[in-house]
Amino acid sequence: MTINAEFAKGLWEHNPVLRQLLGMCPVLAVTTSAMNGVGMGLATTFVLTCASLMISLLRKLIPGQVRIASFIVVIATFVTIVDLTMKAKFPEMSQSLGAFIPLIVVNCVILGRAEAFASKNNPGRAVVDALGMGLGFTASLTTLGSIRELLGNGTLFGVQVMPNQFVPWIVMILPAGAFLTLGLMLGAYNKFNHRREEAALRTARLAAAAKGV
Amino acid sequence: MKTTLHMLVTLVAVGMFSGGSLSLVNDWADPLIQANQARARDEAIGFLVPGGDAEQLVDRDGLVAWRITANGEVKGWVLRHAGIGFQDKIDLMIALDPERRHVCGLRVLADSETPGLGTWIRLRAEHERALAGSADRDLGPEVDDSKNYPLQFFAWGGGRHLSAAGDLKVVKGRPRSELGPGEVQAITAATISSQAVVDIVNAAVLKLDALLAAQGGTL
């Protein structure tokens, strides 16, 4: 697989939220606003990229028996660095995301990529894969947060977008809104992919038929 | 034996890398975090009882209290007290009137409540702005709905205030207009956080009363 394809697979084809359904806890819990989605996504991307790089560099030195313990310590280190940095430099964002920043340590996207990819590939590929997955995660969270904020609060990134007559759908900011929006996003994602696959199949059949003729 | 040693050396090396990195980052971040916390505390005092000088009189048993004065007159009190919320500590700043009979404001300094649920205990930015521009700290009954939990600790709907006698309790399923001075309406889907805030406020005012009584009413 080319480096470009390695990067792009996390954005759409193997998107951690829409295809792999990983990291559902922060996806559902913190996406009450678009800004929360961006903040959580970027924090996760940072941890994912740094942890993947470190694990890939150490992959030949870490014995198989203690690999998971070592991965967790590396991931927890970067999560704590993000937590401290956000408290020092972005206190409002840190306050807004609350307990979910320390909980990045148990986000299965990170351990999953460490185990499935970074520990088996060179550092360059591991970083590109982590960046693609992280940005795919960020894009999904931002989209989910934007829809919920727009319908639940009438704003987008804190700016009033809906007209004054609009009555906010409070349910969208509550957990039920997260499940509803994620369900609709997954449905739309699957529908789009299904149509694309059908179109590709049709094209292949036509090409085969043309060759037969 | 060789494998065991390899495993041990690996874990020790990873642990040392982790500890060293965190130590360096903490040395850099800690002063900034302390400064942020001090700024947030000072801003909270200025927001809760504006236009006065804060004099810290109590720092004991987890309670910090400031008396706010202007031109020799007491304008109010601000208490800082923390308690356990849904999953971790909630750090609150509570405003009292000069006689300490009523609660006149509330600000959450820090919490780890669930975003989108327990975080409703924080005052929303637009209400904070509106309160800052309101001389009597009363936004009136038009904001009287169940999504404005922290507003109940300010004056609401005609200057009514909550009791500062340590007798606040959380109630559910009744409109705010029917609540008494010792009753706080719970937030939908965040009852535990609502109860935690009320417990912290009660504990703080009772602790201050006890400290004052022990010293003959003076500090």
Short mmCIF file of C-alpha atoms in Angstrom, two decimals:
data_model
loop_
_atom_site.label_atom_id
_atom_site.label_comp_id
_atom_site.label_asym_id
_atom_site.label_seq_id
_atom_site.Cartn_x
_atom_site.Cartn_y
_atom_site.Cartn_z
CA MET A 1 0.00 0.00 0.00
CA THR A 2 1.35 3.46 -0.90
CA ILE A 3 1.96 6.05 1.81
CA ASN A 4 -0.92 8.16 0.47
CA ALA A 5 -3.32 5.21 0.63
CA GLU A 6 -2.05 4.39 4.14
CA PHE A 7 -2.97 7.92 5.23
CA ALA A 8 -6.29 8.08 3.38
CA LYS A 9 -7.65 4.75 4.68
CA GLY A 10 -8.20 6.23 8.16
CA LEU A 11 -10.10 9.18 6.76
CA TRP A 12 -12.82 7.16 5.04
CA GLU A 13 -12.35 3.48 4.13
CA HIS A 14 -11.29 2.32 7.63
CA ASN A 15 -12.53 5.36 9.55
CA PRO A 16 -12.21 4.45 13.27
CA VAL A 17 -15.68 5.79 14.14
CA LEU A 18 -17.77 5.11 11.04
CA ARG A 19 -16.29 1.77 9.94
CA GLN A 20 -14.45 0.28 12.93
CA LEU A 21 -16.83 1.67 15.60
CA LEU A 22 -13.93 2.22 18.00
CA GLY A 23 -13.66 4.81 20.78
CA MET A 24 -17.45 5.06 21.15
CA CYS A 25 -17.31 6.40 24.72
CA PRO A 26 -15.79 9.83 23.86
CA VAL A 27 -17.61 9.85 20.50
CA LEU A 28 -20.97 9.77 22.25
CA ALA A 29 -20.13 11.65 25.44
CA VAL A 30 -18.11 14.74 24.50
CA THR A 31 -19.68 15.68 21.17
CA THR A 32 -22.17 18.13 22.63
CA SER A 33 -20.44 20.87 20.62
CA ALA A 34 -18.28 21.12 17.51
CA MET A 35 -15.39 22.62 19.49
CA ASN A 36 -15.43 19.70 21.93
CA GLY A 37 -15.23 17.35 18.94
CA VAL A 38 -12.21 19.19 17.53
CA GLY A 39 -10.46 19.34 20.92
CA MET A 40 -11.04 15.68 21.73
CA GLY A 41 -10.10 14.61 18.19
CA LEU A 42 -6.83 16.55 18.14
CA ALA A 43 -5.85 15.38 21.64
CA THR A 44 -6.47 11.78 20.54
CA THR A 45 -4.54 12.34 17.29
CA PHE A 46 -1.54 13.64 19.23
CA VAL A 47 -1.52 10.65 21.58
CA LEU A 48 -2.10 8.20 18.73
CA THR A 49 0.73 9.64 16.62
CA CYS A 50 3.30 9.89 19.42
CA ALA A 51 2.42 6.47 20.85
CA SER A 52 2.54 4.84 17.39
CA LEU A 53 5.94 6.40 16.67
CA MET A 54 7.38 5.29 20.01
CA ILE A 55 5.93 1.77 19.79
CA SER A 56 7.16 1.34 16.23
CA LEU A 57 10.67 2.47 17.24
CA LEU A 58 10.72 0.01 20.15
CA ARG A 59 8.92 -2.85 18.37
CA LYS A 60 12.02 -5.05 18.01
CA LEU A 61 13.14 -4.44 21.59
CA ILE A 62 9.88 -5.15 23.45
CA PRO A 63 9.35 -8.88 24.18
CA GLY A 64 5.94 -10.21 23.14
CA GLN A 65 5.00 -11.23 26.70
CA VAL A 66 5.10 -7.65 28.04
CA ARG A 67 4.13 -5.77 24.89
CA ILE A 68 0.61 -4.77 26.01
CA ALA A 69 1.89 -3.55 29.41
CA SER A 70 4.63 -1.54 27.67
CA PHE A 71 2.18 -0.09 25.12
CA ILE A 72 -0.18 1.01 27.89
CA VAL A 73 2.62 2.75 29.81
CA VAL A 74 3.73 4.58 26.63
CA ILE A 75 0.13 5.59 25.81
CA ALA A 76 -0.57 6.70 29.41
CA THR A 77 2.58 8.85 29.33
CA PHE A 78 1.44 10.75 26.26
CA VAL A 79 -2.10 11.08 27.61
CA THR A 80 -0.76 12.63 30.81
CA ILE A 81 1.41 15.00 28.76
CA VAL A 82 -1.69 16.09 26.78
CA ASP A 83 -3.70 16.46 29.99
CA LEU A 84 -1.05 18.65 31.67
CA THR A 85 -0.50 20.71 28.50
CA MET A 86 -4.22 21.37 28.09
CA LYS A 87 -4.58 22.35 31.75
CA ALA A 88 -1.61 24.73 31.37
CA LYS A 89 -2.39 26.24 27.97
CA PHE A 90 -6.08 25.59 27.24
CA PRO A 91 -7.76 25.52 30.67
CA GLU A 92 -11.26 26.17 29.31
CA MET A 93 -11.06 23.33 26.79
CA SER A 94 -9.60 21.07 29.47
CA GLN A 95 -12.47 21.96 31.80
CA SER A 96 -14.99 21.35 29.04
CA LEU A 97 -13.68 17.88 28.16
CA GLY A 98 -13.31 16.95 31.84
CA ALA A 99 -12.55 13.32 32.60
CA PHE A 100 -12.47 12.29 28.95
CA ILE A 101 -8.91 13.54 28.38
CA PRO A 102 -7.39 11.16 30.99
CA LEU A 103 -9.69 8.46 29.62
CA ILE A 104 -7.98 8.63 26.19
CA VAL A 105 -5.64 6.07 27.73
CA VAL A 106 -8.37 3.42 27.40
CA ASN A 107 -9.51 4.54 23.94
CA CYS A 108 -9.40 1.34 21.91
CA VAL A 109 -8.41 3.19 18.71
CA ILE A 110 -4.99 3.86 20.24
CA LEU A 111 -4.20 0.43 21.66
CA GLY A 112 -5.80 -1.13 18.57
CA ARG A 113 -3.52 0.73 16.14
CA ALA A 114 -0.50 0.10 18.39
CA GLU A 115 -1.12 -3.63 18.41
CA ALA A 116 -2.42 -4.07 14.86
CA PHE A 117 -0.16 -1.65 12.97
CA ALA A 118 2.57 0.28 14.80
CA SER A 119 4.12 -2.83 16.37
CA LYS A 120 4.42 -4.47 12.92
CA ASN A 121 5.49 -1.55 10.70
CA ASN A 122 8.32 0.95 10.40
CA PRO A 123 8.07 4.35 12.16
CA GLY A 124 7.25 6.27 8.94
CA ARG A 125 4.26 4.08 8.09
CA ALA A 126 3.16 3.98 11.74
CA VAL A 127 3.06 7.79 11.93
CA VAL A 128 1.20 8.14 8.61
CA ASP A 129 -1.34 5.51 9.68
CA ALA A 130 -1.79 7.23 13.08
CA LEU A 131 -2.25 10.66 11.47
CA GLY A 132 -4.86 9.30 9.04
CA MET A 133 -6.75 7.45 11.78
CA GLY A 134 -6.49 10.45 14.16
CA LEU A 135 -7.75 12.93 11.59
CA GLY A 136 -10.54 10.53 10.56
CA PHE A 137 -11.51 10.30 14.23
CA THR A 138 -11.35 14.12 14.55
CA ALA A 139 -13.48 14.66 11.43
CA SER A 140 -16.14 12.22 12.66
CA LEU A 141 -16.28 13.80 16.12
CA THR A 142 -16.42 17.32 14.67
CA THR A 143 -19.25 16.37 12.29
CA LEU A 144 -21.21 14.69 15.07
CA GLY A 145 -20.57 17.63 17.44
CA SER A 146 -21.56 20.17 14.75
CA ILE A 147 -24.90 18.46 14.02
CA ARG A 148 -25.71 18.14 17.72
CA GLU A 149 -24.69 21.73 18.53
CA LEU A 150 -26.58 23.13 15.54
CA LEU A 151 -29.85 21.36 16.33
CA GLY A 152 -29.48 21.29 20.11
CA ASN A 153 -28.28 24.83 20.64
CA GLY A 154 -28.77 26.70 17.35
CA THR A 155 -25.04 27.53 17.20
CA LEU A 156 -21.97 26.26 15.37
CA PHE A 157 -18.56 26.68 17.05
CA GLY A 158 -20.39 28.99 19.49
CA VAL A 159 -21.71 31.30 16.74
CA GLN A 160 -25.49 31.68 16.43
CA VAL A 161 -26.49 30.15 13.08
CA MET A 162 -30.15 29.25 13.39
CA PRO A 163 -32.77 32.03 13.29
CA ASN A 164 -34.13 33.38 16.58
CA GLN A 165 -37.47 31.62 15.97
CA PHE A 166 -35.72 28.24 16.06
CA VAL A 167 -36.53 26.26 19.20
CA PRO A 168 -33.46 24.14 20.14
CA TRP A 169 -33.99 20.38 20.24
CA ILE A 170 -32.67 19.78 23.74
CA VAL A 171 -32.62 16.01 23.11
CA MET A 172 -29.72 16.54 20.70
CA ILE A 173 -27.41 17.65 23.53
CA LEU A 174 -28.53 14.78 25.73
CA PRO A 175 -27.13 11.23 25.30
CA ALA A 176 -30.14 10.19 23.21
CA GLY A 177 -29.17 12.83 20.63
CA ALA A 178 -25.68 11.34 20.39
CA PHE A 179 -27.05 7.86 19.66
CA LEU A 180 -29.61 9.18 17.15
CA THR A 181 -27.07 11.31 15.27
CA LEU A 182 -24.41 8.60 15.24
CA GLY A 183 -26.98 6.07 13.99
CA LEU A 184 -28.01 8.37 11.13
CA MET A 185 -24.35 9.08 10.27
CA LEU A 186 -23.55 5.35 10.19
CA GLY A 187 -26.61 4.72 8.01
CA ALA A 188 -25.58 7.47 5.57
CA TYR A 189 -21.97 6.17 5.52
CA ASN A 190 -23.08 2.60 4.79
CA LYS A 191 -25.59 3.73 2.16
CA PHE A 192 -22.94 5.80 0.38
CA ASN A 193 -20.40 2.96 0.44
CA HIS A 194 -23.02 0.44 -0.72
CA ARG A 195 -23.96 2.63 -3.69
CA ARG A 196 -20.32 3.15 -4.56
CA GLU A 197 -19.63 -0.61 -4.44
CA GLU A 198 -22.69 -1.31 -6.59
CA ALA A 199 -21.57 1.29 -9.14
CA ALA A 200 -18.07 -0.23 -9.22
CA LEU A 201 -19.56 -3.72 -9.66
CA ARG A 202 -21.80 -2.50 -12.51
CA THR A 203 -18.84 -0.86 -14.23
CA ALA A 204 -16.79 -4.07 -13.87
CA ARG A 205 -19.64 -6.18 -15.30
CA LEU A 206 -20.06 -3.82 -18.24
CA ALA A 207 -16.33 -3.90 -18.87
CA ALA A 208 -16.34 -7.71 -18.72
CA ALA A 209 -19.35 -7.88 -21.05
CA ALA A 210 -17.67 -5.49 -23.50
CA LYS A 211 -14.55 -7.67 -23.52
CA GLY A 212 -16.68 -10.77 -24.11
CA VAL A 213 -18.28 -9.14 -27.13
CA MET B 1 16.10 -16.64 32.69
CA LYS B 2 17.28 -14.63 29.72
CA THR B 3 13.68 -13.90 28.65
CA THR B 4 12.69 -12.88 32.18
CA LEU B 5 15.63 -10.50 32.38
CA HIS B 6 14.75 -9.07 28.97
CA MET B 7 11.17 -8.48 30.10
CA LEU B 8 12.29 -6.83 33.33
CA VAL B 9 14.80 -4.57 31.59
CA THR B 10 12.18 -3.55 29.02
CA LEU B 11 9.58 -2.68 31.64
CA VAL B 12 12.11 -0.75 33.73
CA ALA B 13 13.32 1.17 30.65
CA VAL B 14 9.76 2.04 29.56
CA GLY B 15 8.92 3.07 33.12
CA MET B 16 12.01 5.27 33.33
CA PHE B 17 11.20 6.91 30.01
CA SER B 18 7.65 7.53 31.19
CA GLY B 19 8.66 8.90 34.60
CA GLY B 20 11.38 11.13 33.15
CA SER B 21 9.12 12.59 30.46
CA LEU B 22 6.30 13.28 32.92
CA SER B 23 8.68 14.88 35.39
CA LEU B 24 9.96 17.30 32.73
CA VAL B 25 6.48 18.16 31.46
CA ASN B 26 5.18 18.62 35.00
CA ASP B 27 8.04 21.02 35.85
CA TRP B 28 6.98 23.15 32.88
CA ALA B 29 3.21 22.88 33.30
CA ASP B 30 2.77 23.13 37.07
CA PRO B 31 3.50 26.88 37.46
CA LEU B 32 1.18 27.64 34.53
CA ILE B 33 -1.60 25.48 35.99
CA GLN B 34 -1.18 27.18 39.39
CA ALA B 35 -1.36 30.62 37.75
CA ASN B 36 -4.50 29.61 35.79
CA GLN B 37 -6.14 28.38 38.99
CA ALA B 38 -5.28 31.59 40.88
CA ARG B 39 -6.65 33.68 38.00
CA ALA B 40 -9.86 31.62 37.88
CA ARG B 41 -10.28 32.03 41.66
CA ASP B 42 -9.78 35.82 41.55
CA GLU B 43 -12.15 36.14 38.58
CA ALA B 44 -14.76 34.09 40.43
CA ILE B 45 -14.56 36.34 43.50
CA GLY B 46 -14.92 39.46 41.31
CA PHE B 47 -17.87 37.91 39.48
CA LEU B 48 -19.70 36.65 42.57
CA VAL B 49 -19.38 39.81 44.68
CA PRO B 50 -18.29 42.58 42.31
CA GLY B 51 -16.80 45.92 43.21
CA GLY B 52 -15.12 45.16 46.52
CA ASP B 53 -11.84 44.17 48.13
CA ALA B 54 -11.45 40.53 49.12
CA GLU B 55 -9.89 39.75 52.47
CA GLN B 56 -9.16 36.09 53.14
CA LEU B 57 -10.27 35.28 56.69
CA VAL B 58 -10.52 31.50 56.77
CA ASP B 59 -8.39 28.70 55.37
CA ARG B 60 -9.17 25.72 57.52
CA ASP B 61 -10.63 22.20 57.17
CA GLY B 62 -10.89 22.55 53.40
CA LEU B 63 -12.86 25.79 53.62
CA VAL B 64 -11.49 29.09 52.35
CA ALA B 65 -13.58 32.21 52.99
CA TRP B 66 -13.16 35.79 51.86
CA ARG B 67 -15.03 38.79 53.24
CA ILE B 68 -15.67 41.37 50.53
CA THR B 69 -15.75 44.98 51.65
CA ALA B 70 -16.15 48.33 49.92
CA ASN B 71 -15.78 51.71 51.68
CA GLY B 72 -15.71 49.98 55.05
CA GLU B 73 -18.99 48.11 54.47
CA VAL B 74 -19.28 44.37 54.09
CA LYS B 75 -20.68 43.61 50.60
CA GLY B 76 -20.76 39.85 50.96
CA TRP B 77 -18.85 36.67 51.49
CA VAL B 78 -17.29 34.18 49.10
CA LEU B 79 -16.62 30.62 50.23
CA ARG B 80 -14.55 28.01 48.47
CA HIS B 81 -15.28 24.40 49.28
CA ALA B 82 -14.97 21.07 47.47
CA GLY B 83 -16.80 17.77 47.65
CA ILE B 84 -17.24 14.57 45.71
CA GLY B 85 -19.42 14.73 42.62
CA PHE B 86 -20.43 11.93 40.26
CA GLN B 87 -16.89 10.67 39.73
CA ASP B 88 -14.45 13.18 41.18
CA LYS B 89 -14.09 16.39 43.17
CA ILE B 90 -16.28 19.44 42.48
CA ASP B 91 -14.56 22.67 43.52
CA LEU B 92 -17.15 25.40 44.19
CA MET B 93 -17.13 29.13 44.92
CA ILE B 94 -20.25 30.23 46.80
CA ALA B 95 -21.40 33.82 47.40
CA LEU B 96 -23.33 34.82 50.52
CA ASP B 97 -25.01 38.11 51.45
CA PRO B 98 -23.35 40.29 54.16
CA GLU B 99 -25.46 38.73 56.93
CA ARG B 100 -24.85 35.18 55.59
CA ARG B 101 -28.58 34.45 55.43
CA HIS B 102 -28.84 33.83 51.71
CA VAL B 103 -26.84 32.22 48.95
CA CYS B 104 -26.26 34.88 46.28
CA GLY B 105 -24.25 33.09 43.65
CA LEU B 106 -22.31 30.03 42.61
CA ARG B 107 -19.43 29.25 40.30
CA VAL B 108 -17.85 25.88 39.59
CA LEU B 109 -14.06 26.24 39.59
CA ALA B 110 -13.30 22.64 38.63
CA ASP B 111 -15.19 19.42 38.12
CA SER B 112 -14.95 16.12 36.29
CA GLU B 113 -18.67 15.61 35.76
CA THR B 114 -19.91 13.88 32.63
CA PRO B 115 -19.90 16.32 29.70
CA GLY B 116 -23.44 16.99 28.51
CA LEU B 117 -24.98 15.73 31.76
CA GLY B 118 -23.33 16.62 35.07
CA THR B 119 -21.69 19.66 33.48
CA TRP B 120 -25.08 21.42 33.62
CA ILE B 121 -23.99 22.45 37.13
CA ARG B 122 -21.86 25.12 35.43
CA LEU B 123 -23.37 28.47 34.63
CA ARG B 124 -23.74 28.97 30.88
CA ALA B 125 -21.70 31.77 29.32
CA GLU B 126 -24.71 33.82 28.18
CA HIS B 127 -26.25 33.75 31.67
CA GLU B 128 -22.92 34.63 33.23
CA ARG B 129 -22.67 37.66 30.93
CA ALA B 130 -26.27 38.64 31.70
CA LEU B 131 -25.72 38.30 35.45
CA ALA B 132 -22.51 40.31 35.31
CA GLY B 133 -24.52 43.18 33.77
CA SER B 134 -27.44 42.88 36.20
CA ALA B 135 -27.20 45.11 39.28
CA ASP B 136 -29.65 43.03 41.36
CA ARG B 137 -28.38 39.68 40.03
CA ASP B 138 -31.90 38.74 38.99
CA LEU B 139 -32.63 37.60 35.43
CA GLY B 140 -36.35 37.32 36.17
CA PRO B 141 -38.80 34.49 35.60
CA GLU B 142 -38.28 34.37 31.83
CA VAL B 143 -35.16 32.23 32.33
CA ASP B 144 -37.01 30.07 34.82
CA ASP B 145 -36.65 26.64 33.25
CA SER B 146 -35.07 23.38 34.23
CA LYS B 147 -31.89 23.90 32.21
CA ASN B 148 -30.67 26.81 34.35
CA TYR B 149 -29.70 24.94 37.48
CA PRO B 150 -26.88 27.27 38.69
CA LEU B 151 -29.13 30.33 38.26
CA GLN B 152 -31.14 29.06 41.24
CA PHE B 153 -28.22 30.05 43.46
CA PHE B 154 -28.50 33.67 42.29
CA ALA B 155 -31.65 35.74 42.73
CA TRP B 156 -34.32 34.50 40.38
CA GLY B 157 -37.87 35.42 39.55
CA GLY B 158 -38.46 38.45 41.79
CA GLY B 159 -35.45 38.59 44.03
CA ARG B 160 -36.04 35.30 45.87
CA HIS B 161 -32.88 33.79 47.30
CA LEU B 162 -31.88 30.38 48.56
CA SER B 163 -31.33 29.80 52.25
CA ALA B 164 -27.78 29.88 53.63
CA ALA B 165 -28.71 27.98 56.79
CA GLY B 166 -27.24 24.69 55.57
CA ASP B 167 -30.72 23.29 54.95
CA LEU B 168 -30.83 23.17 51.15
CA LYS B 169 -32.27 20.02 49.61
CA VAL B 170 -32.76 18.79 46.07
CA VAL B 171 -36.33 18.27 44.85
CA LYS B 172 -37.62 16.75 41.61
CA GLY B 173 -40.72 17.13 39.50
CA ARG B 174 -41.98 20.48 40.79
CA PRO B 175 -41.93 23.78 38.88
CA ARG B 176 -39.48 26.33 40.15
CA SER B 177 -42.24 28.79 41.01
CA GLU B 178 -43.46 26.39 43.73
CA LEU B 179 -40.09 25.88 45.42
CA GLY B 180 -39.29 27.23 48.87
CA PRO B 181 -36.06 29.00 49.94
CA GLY B 182 -34.51 25.69 51.03
CA GLU B 183 -35.34 23.79 47.85
CA VAL B 184 -33.26 23.43 44.70
CA GLN B 185 -34.68 21.90 41.53
CA ALA B 186 -32.59 18.93 40.33
CA ILE B 187 -31.17 18.93 36.81
CA THR B 188 -32.75 16.40 34.47
CA ALA B 189 -30.31 13.50 33.92
CA ALA B 190 -27.83 14.88 36.48
CA THR B 191 -29.45 14.35 39.87
CA ILE B 192 -26.23 13.10 41.49
CA SER B 193 -24.32 16.22 40.42
CA SER B 194 -27.21 18.44 41.62
CA GLN B 195 -27.19 16.70 45.00
CA ALA B 196 -23.40 17.00 45.22
CA VAL B 197 -23.51 20.78 44.66
CA VAL B 198 -26.20 21.24 47.30
CA ASP B 199 -24.23 19.08 49.77
CA ILE B 200 -21.09 21.17 49.18
CA VAL B 201 -22.98 24.46 49.69
CA ASN B 202 -24.59 23.16 52.91
CA ALA B 203 -21.28 21.84 54.24
CA ALA B 204 -19.50 25.12 53.45
CA VAL B 205 -22.00 27.40 55.21
CA LEU B 206 -22.24 25.12 58.25
CA LYS B 207 -18.46 24.93 58.48
CA LEU B 208 -18.14 28.71 58.33
CA ASP B 209 -20.84 29.11 61.00
CA ALA B 210 -19.04 26.61 63.25
CA LEU B 211 -15.70 28.40 62.81
CA LEU B 212 -17.30 31.76 63.57
CA ALA B 213 -19.16 30.38 66.62
CA ALA B 214 -15.96 28.80 67.96
CA GLN B 215 -14.31 32.19 67.84
CA GLY B 216 -17.18 34.09 69.44
CA GLY B 217 -18.55 35.41 66.17
CA THR B 218 -15.39 37.21 65.13
CA LEU B 219 -12.55 36.23 62.89
#
